[in-house]
């Protein structure tokens, strides 16, 4: 039991070091951004690599809803996406720091303000790491439904740590597939919901 616990700590330490090393390719280790706000956190690059391996295409316009310090955007840049990438962040100071850090990437835009009110009309893939309470998820779902009515291609929502996935499951507009991320730390609750609109079909 002790050996397993030590192994778990070692694995966690390796993840932290690996994450920081990748972060530094895009500026600074992003864990520093949350020292003063422990309610926010970064996704792990190993998880992000799994999530985006088959769920995005080069032609997608990517939107990180609640982008925080921008690790998801880092991962999209690592993959080599050239299409527009948007980060939406309500925290003005955090959003401004993320915008400064990524300013050299001309395809990246950081929009500060209410994410639901600022959803880019050309977005096709929307990533969320549980940034909202249930009422806001409902607002988000309604906004995506309105966007889909005018979109010329399917829209996809990738909802990590999907605490309020029932909002989509209870709405016949959406098709929802929930999986547990393979290799996620024990007890992390790292479930991923892939949500598409029934009228758009799935990818």
mmCIF file of C-alpha atoms in Angstrom:
data_model
loop_
_atom_site.group_PDB
_atom_site.id
_atom_site.type_symbol
_atom_site.label_atom_id
_atom_site.label_comp_id
_atom_site.label_asym_id
_atom_site.label_seq_id
_atom_site.Cartn_x
_atom_site.Cartn_y
_atom_site.Cartn_z
ATOM 1 C CA UNK A 1 0.000 0.000 0.000
ATOM 2 C CA UNK A 2 2.827 2.385 0.876
ATOM 3 C CA UNK A 3 4.631 1.538 -2.349
ATOM 4 C CA UNK A 4 1.477 2.316 -4.331
ATOM 5 C CA UNK A 5 1.104 5.657 -2.545
ATOM 6 C CA UNK A 6 4.730 6.541 -3.246
ATOM 7 C CA UNK A 7 4.263 5.523 -6.881
ATOM 8 C CA UNK A 8 1.232 7.790 -7.121
ATOM 9 C CA UNK A 9 3.190 10.715 -5.710
ATOM 10 C CA UNK A 10 6.045 10.074 -8.129
ATOM 11 C CA UNK A 11 3.641 9.945 -11.052
ATOM 12 C CA UNK A 12 2.067 13.225 -9.925
ATOM 13 C CA UNK A 13 5.497 14.819 -9.573
ATOM 14 C CA UNK A 14 6.470 13.715 -13.066
ATOM 15 C CA UNK A 15 3.257 15.218 -14.450
ATOM 16 C CA UNK A 16 3.956 18.527 -12.725
ATOM 17 C CA UNK A 17 7.500 18.677 -14.104
ATOM 18 C CA UNK A 18 6.352 17.668 -17.598
ATOM 19 C CA UNK A 19 3.541 20.234 -17.545
ATOM 20 C CA UNK A 20 5.925 22.994 -16.447
ATOM 21 C CA UNK A 21 8.450 22.051 -19.158
ATOM 22 C CA UNK A 22 5.774 22.265 -21.869
ATOM 23 C CA UNK A 23 4.377 25.496 -20.398
ATOM 24 C CA UNK A 24 7.787 27.115 -20.711
ATOM 25 C CA UNK A 25 7.726 26.621 -24.481
ATOM 26 C CA UNK A 26 4.945 29.234 -24.439
ATOM 27 C CA UNK A 27 6.237 31.545 -21.711
ATOM 28 C CA UNK A 28 6.116 30.534 -18.039
ATOM 29 C CA UNK A 29 4.968 27.570 -15.925
ATOM 30 C CA UNK A 30 1.247 28.239 -15.634
ATOM 31 C CA UNK A 31 0.862 26.842 -12.138
ATOM 32 C CA UNK A 32 2.209 30.191 -10.927
ATOM 33 C CA UNK A 33 -0.885 31.906 -12.318
ATOM 34 C CA UNK A 34 -3.077 30.225 -9.712
ATOM 35 C CA UNK A 35 -1.029 30.649 -6.547
ATOM 36 C CA UNK A 36 -3.428 33.358 -5.361
ATOM 37 C CA UNK A 37 -6.595 31.693 -6.609
ATOM 38 C CA UNK A 38 -6.826 28.024 -5.692
ATOM 39 C CA UNK A 39 -10.363 27.742 -7.081
ATOM 40 C CA UNK A 40 -8.847 27.706 -10.561
ATOM 41 C CA UNK A 41 -6.505 25.128 -12.034
ATOM 42 C CA UNK A 42 -4.846 23.950 -15.229
ATOM 43 C CA UNK A 43 -5.695 20.836 -17.199
ATOM 44 C CA UNK A 44 -2.938 18.235 -17.464
ATOM 45 C CA UNK A 45 -1.195 17.983 -20.850
ATOM 46 C CA UNK A 46 -1.504 14.187 -20.881
ATOM 47 C CA UNK A 47 -5.275 14.557 -20.545
ATOM 48 C CA UNK A 48 -5.379 17.253 -23.218
ATOM 49 C CA UNK A 49 -3.386 15.096 -25.622
ATOM 50 C CA UNK A 50 -5.961 12.320 -25.177
ATOM 51 C CA UNK A 51 -8.950 14.638 -25.533
ATOM 52 C CA UNK A 52 -7.831 16.350 -28.722
ATOM 53 C CA UNK A 53 -6.245 13.362 -30.447
ATOM 54 C CA UNK A 54 -9.351 12.503 -32.498
ATOM 55 C CA UNK A 55 -11.853 15.227 -31.614
ATOM 56 C CA UNK A 56 -10.488 18.155 -33.606
ATOM 57 C CA UNK A 57 -9.562 18.785 -37.221
ATOM 58 C CA UNK A 58 -7.236 21.301 -38.873
ATOM 59 C CA UNK A 59 -10.263 23.144 -40.257
ATOM 60 C CA UNK A 60 -11.860 23.691 -36.828
ATOM 61 C CA UNK A 61 -12.167 27.061 -35.139
ATOM 62 C CA UNK A 62 -11.363 26.347 -31.489
ATOM 63 C CA UNK A 63 -12.855 28.076 -28.452
ATOM 64 C CA UNK A 64 -11.630 27.570 -24.880
ATOM 65 C CA UNK A 65 -14.560 28.648 -22.700
ATOM 66 C CA UNK A 66 -13.035 29.844 -19.436
ATOM 67 C CA UNK A 67 -9.464 29.734 -20.704
ATOM 68 C CA UNK A 68 -7.779 30.880 -17.488
ATOM 69 C CA UNK A 69 -4.010 30.995 -17.942
ATOM 70 C CA UNK A 70 -4.283 29.306 -21.339
ATOM 71 C CA UNK A 71 -2.896 25.774 -21.091
ATOM 72 C CA UNK A 72 -5.533 24.385 -23.475
ATOM 73 C CA UNK A 73 -4.534 27.033 -25.988
ATOM 74 C CA UNK A 74 -0.896 26.013 -25.492
ATOM 75 C CA UNK A 75 -1.875 22.464 -26.408
ATOM 76 C CA UNK A 76 -3.717 23.576 -29.551
ATOM 77 C CA UNK A 77 -0.620 25.523 -30.577
ATOM 78 C CA UNK A 78 1.539 22.450 -29.861
ATOM 79 C CA UNK A 79 -0.675 20.453 -32.219
ATOM 80 C CA UNK A 80 -0.068 23.118 -34.848
ATOM 81 C CA UNK A 81 -3.514 24.628 -35.371
ATOM 82 C CA UNK A 82 -3.387 27.612 -37.721
ATOM 83 C CA UNK A 83 -7.100 28.440 -37.746
ATOM 84 C CA UNK A 84 -8.528 31.004 -35.314
ATOM 85 C CA UNK A 85 -8.244 30.079 -31.644
ATOM 86 C CA UNK A 86 -10.280 31.925 -29.037
ATOM 87 C CA UNK A 87 -9.905 32.018 -25.273
ATOM 88 C CA UNK A 88 -12.820 33.387 -23.249
ATOM 89 C CA UNK A 89 -12.077 34.538 -19.688
ATOM 90 C CA UNK A 90 -14.231 36.541 -17.284
ATOM 91 C CA UNK A 91 -11.366 37.370 -14.896
ATOM 92 C CA UNK A 92 -9.993 40.602 -16.329
ATOM 93 C CA UNK A 93 -6.513 40.403 -14.776
ATOM 94 C CA UNK A 94 -6.005 36.747 -15.619
ATOM 95 C CA UNK A 95 -7.334 37.236 -19.141
ATOM 96 C CA UNK A 96 -5.041 40.211 -19.692
ATOM 97 C CA UNK A 97 -1.993 38.193 -18.587
ATOM 98 C CA UNK A 98 -2.940 35.345 -20.898
ATOM 99 C CA UNK A 99 -3.427 37.774 -23.773
ATOM 100 C CA UNK A 100 0.041 39.287 -23.209
ATOM 101 C CA UNK A 101 1.695 35.877 -22.968
ATOM 102 C CA UNK A 102 0.184 34.650 -26.241
ATOM 103 C CA UNK A 103 0.320 37.915 -28.194
ATOM 104 C CA UNK A 104 2.949 36.588 -30.614
ATOM 105 C CA UNK A 105 0.494 34.018 -31.951
ATOM 106 C CA UNK A 106 -1.566 35.960 -34.486
ATOM 107 C CA UNK A 107 -4.326 33.341 -34.727
ATOM 108 C CA UNK A 108 -5.037 33.551 -30.960
ATOM 109 C CA UNK A 109 -7.592 35.991 -29.541
ATOM 110 C CA UNK A 110 -8.345 36.335 -25.819
ATOM 111 C CA UNK A 111 -11.783 37.802 -25.164
ATOM 112 C CA UNK A 112 -12.426 39.146 -21.662
ATOM 113 C CA UNK A 113 -15.977 39.129 -20.331
ATOM 114 C CA UNK A 114 -19.004 36.875 -19.970
ATOM 115 C CA UNK A 115 -18.235 33.821 -22.117
ATOM 116 C CA UNK A 116 -21.848 33.106 -23.035
ATOM 117 C CA UNK A 117 -22.309 36.647 -24.306
ATOM 118 C CA UNK A 118 -19.034 36.540 -26.260
ATOM 119 C CA UNK A 119 -19.157 33.181 -28.039
ATOM 120 C CA UNK A 120 -17.391 33.573 -31.405
ATOM 121 C CA UNK A 121 -19.865 33.060 -34.233
ATOM 122 C CA UNK A 122 -17.309 31.098 -36.273
ATOM 123 C CA UNK A 123 -16.448 28.627 -33.485
ATOM 124 C CA UNK A 124 -16.857 24.916 -34.244
ATOM 125 C CA UNK A 125 -15.274 23.188 -31.203
ATOM 126 C CA UNK A 126 -15.953 24.528 -27.707
ATOM 127 C CA UNK A 127 -13.885 23.218 -24.780
ATOM 128 C CA UNK A 128 -15.003 23.609 -21.171
ATOM 129 C CA UNK A 129 -13.284 22.472 -17.979
ATOM 130 C CA UNK A 130 -16.327 22.876 -15.722
ATOM 131 C CA UNK A 131 -16.122 26.693 -15.621
ATOM 132 C CA UNK A 132 -19.823 27.302 -14.870
ATOM 133 C CA UNK A 133 -22.591 26.668 -12.391
ATOM 134 C CA UNK A 134 -25.682 24.839 -13.635
ATOM 135 C CA UNK A 135 -27.636 27.980 -14.588
ATOM 136 C CA UNK A 136 -24.760 29.271 -16.701
ATOM 137 C CA UNK A 137 -24.345 25.882 -18.395
ATOM 138 C CA UNK A 138 -28.027 26.168 -19.330
ATOM 139 C CA UNK A 139 -27.392 29.621 -20.801
ATOM 140 C CA UNK A 140 -24.392 28.245 -22.671
ATOM 141 C CA UNK A 141 -26.409 25.329 -24.067
ATOM 142 C CA UNK A 142 -29.136 27.694 -25.259
ATOM 143 C CA UNK A 143 -26.557 29.952 -26.923
ATOM 144 C CA UNK A 144 -24.929 27.013 -28.726
ATOM 145 C CA UNK A 145 -28.359 25.892 -29.925
ATOM 146 C CA UNK A 146 -29.000 29.321 -31.427
ATOM 147 C CA UNK A 147 -25.567 29.355 -33.064
ATOM 148 C CA UNK A 148 -26.112 25.926 -34.583
ATOM 149 C CA UNK A 149 -29.199 27.140 -36.400
ATOM 150 C CA UNK A 150 -26.976 29.418 -38.500
ATOM 151 C CA UNK A 151 -23.782 27.344 -38.626
ATOM 152 C CA UNK A 152 -22.614 25.840 -41.915
ATOM 153 C CA UNK A 153 -20.980 22.832 -40.189
ATOM 154 C CA UNK A 154 -21.496 20.715 -37.033
ATOM 155 C CA UNK A 155 -20.649 22.180 -33.635
ATOM 156 C CA UNK A 156 -19.000 20.091 -30.913
ATOM 157 C CA UNK A 157 -18.684 20.701 -27.175
ATOM 158 C CA UNK A 158 -15.905 18.952 -25.236
ATOM 159 C CA UNK A 159 -16.868 19.211 -21.562
ATOM 160 C CA UNK A 160 -14.187 17.997 -19.142
ATOM 161 C CA UNK A 161 -15.037 17.335 -15.476
ATOM 162 C CA UNK A 162 -18.629 17.622 -16.632
ATOM 163 C CA UNK A 163 -20.483 18.216 -13.359
ATOM 164 C CA UNK A 164 -23.562 19.661 -15.027
ATOM 165 C CA UNK A 165 -23.732 17.369 -18.062
ATOM 166 C CA UNK A 166 -27.375 16.607 -17.176
ATOM 167 C CA UNK A 167 -28.239 19.985 -18.713
ATOM 168 C CA UNK A 168 -27.333 18.497 -22.099
ATOM 169 C CA UNK A 169 -28.559 14.975 -21.366
ATOM 170 C CA UNK A 170 -32.022 16.262 -20.459
ATOM 171 C CA UNK A 171 -32.290 18.353 -23.629
ATOM 172 C CA UNK A 172 -33.348 16.417 -26.754
ATOM 173 C CA UNK A 173 -31.441 18.950 -28.852
ATOM 174 C CA UNK A 174 -28.149 17.314 -27.853
ATOM 175 C CA UNK A 175 -26.415 13.952 -28.208
ATOM 176 C CA UNK A 176 -24.081 13.239 -25.279
ATOM 177 C CA UNK A 177 -21.315 10.652 -24.865
ATOM 178 C CA UNK A 178 -19.535 10.548 -21.480
ATOM 179 C CA UNK A 179 -16.259 8.663 -20.908
ATOM 180 C CA UNK A 180 -13.688 8.498 -18.110
ATOM 181 C CA UNK A 181 -10.252 9.637 -19.223
ATOM 182 C CA UNK A 182 -7.849 6.725 -19.305
ATOM 183 C CA UNK A 183 -4.906 7.231 -16.988
ATOM 184 C CA UNK A 184 -6.466 10.149 -15.117
ATOM 185 C CA UNK A 185 -5.345 10.389 -11.481
ATOM 186 C CA UNK A 186 -7.508 8.340 -9.105
ATOM 187 C CA UNK A 187 -10.376 10.366 -7.685
ATOM 188 C CA UNK A 188 -9.838 13.217 -10.129
ATOM 189 C CA UNK A 189 -13.354 12.955 -11.551
ATOM 190 C CA UNK A 190 -11.913 13.543 -14.998
ATOM 191 C CA UNK A 191 -14.883 12.516 -17.072
ATOM 192 C CA UNK A 192 -15.271 13.954 -20.557
ATOM 193 C CA UNK A 193 -18.592 14.608 -22.248
ATOM 194 C CA UNK A 194 -18.616 14.996 -26.013
ATOM 195 C CA UNK A 195 -21.762 16.892 -26.925
ATOM 196 C CA UNK A 196 -23.128 17.378 -30.434
ATOM 197 C CA UNK A 197 -26.387 18.762 -31.712
ATOM 198 C CA UNK A 198 -28.848 16.173 -32.863
ATOM 199 C CA UNK A 199 -29.696 18.167 -35.960
ATOM 200 C CA UNK A 200 -26.009 18.432 -36.875
ATOM 201 C CA UNK A 201 -25.218 14.771 -36.326
ATOM 202 C CA UNK A 202 -21.982 13.537 -34.832
ATOM 203 C CA UNK A 203 -18.520 13.540 -36.342
#
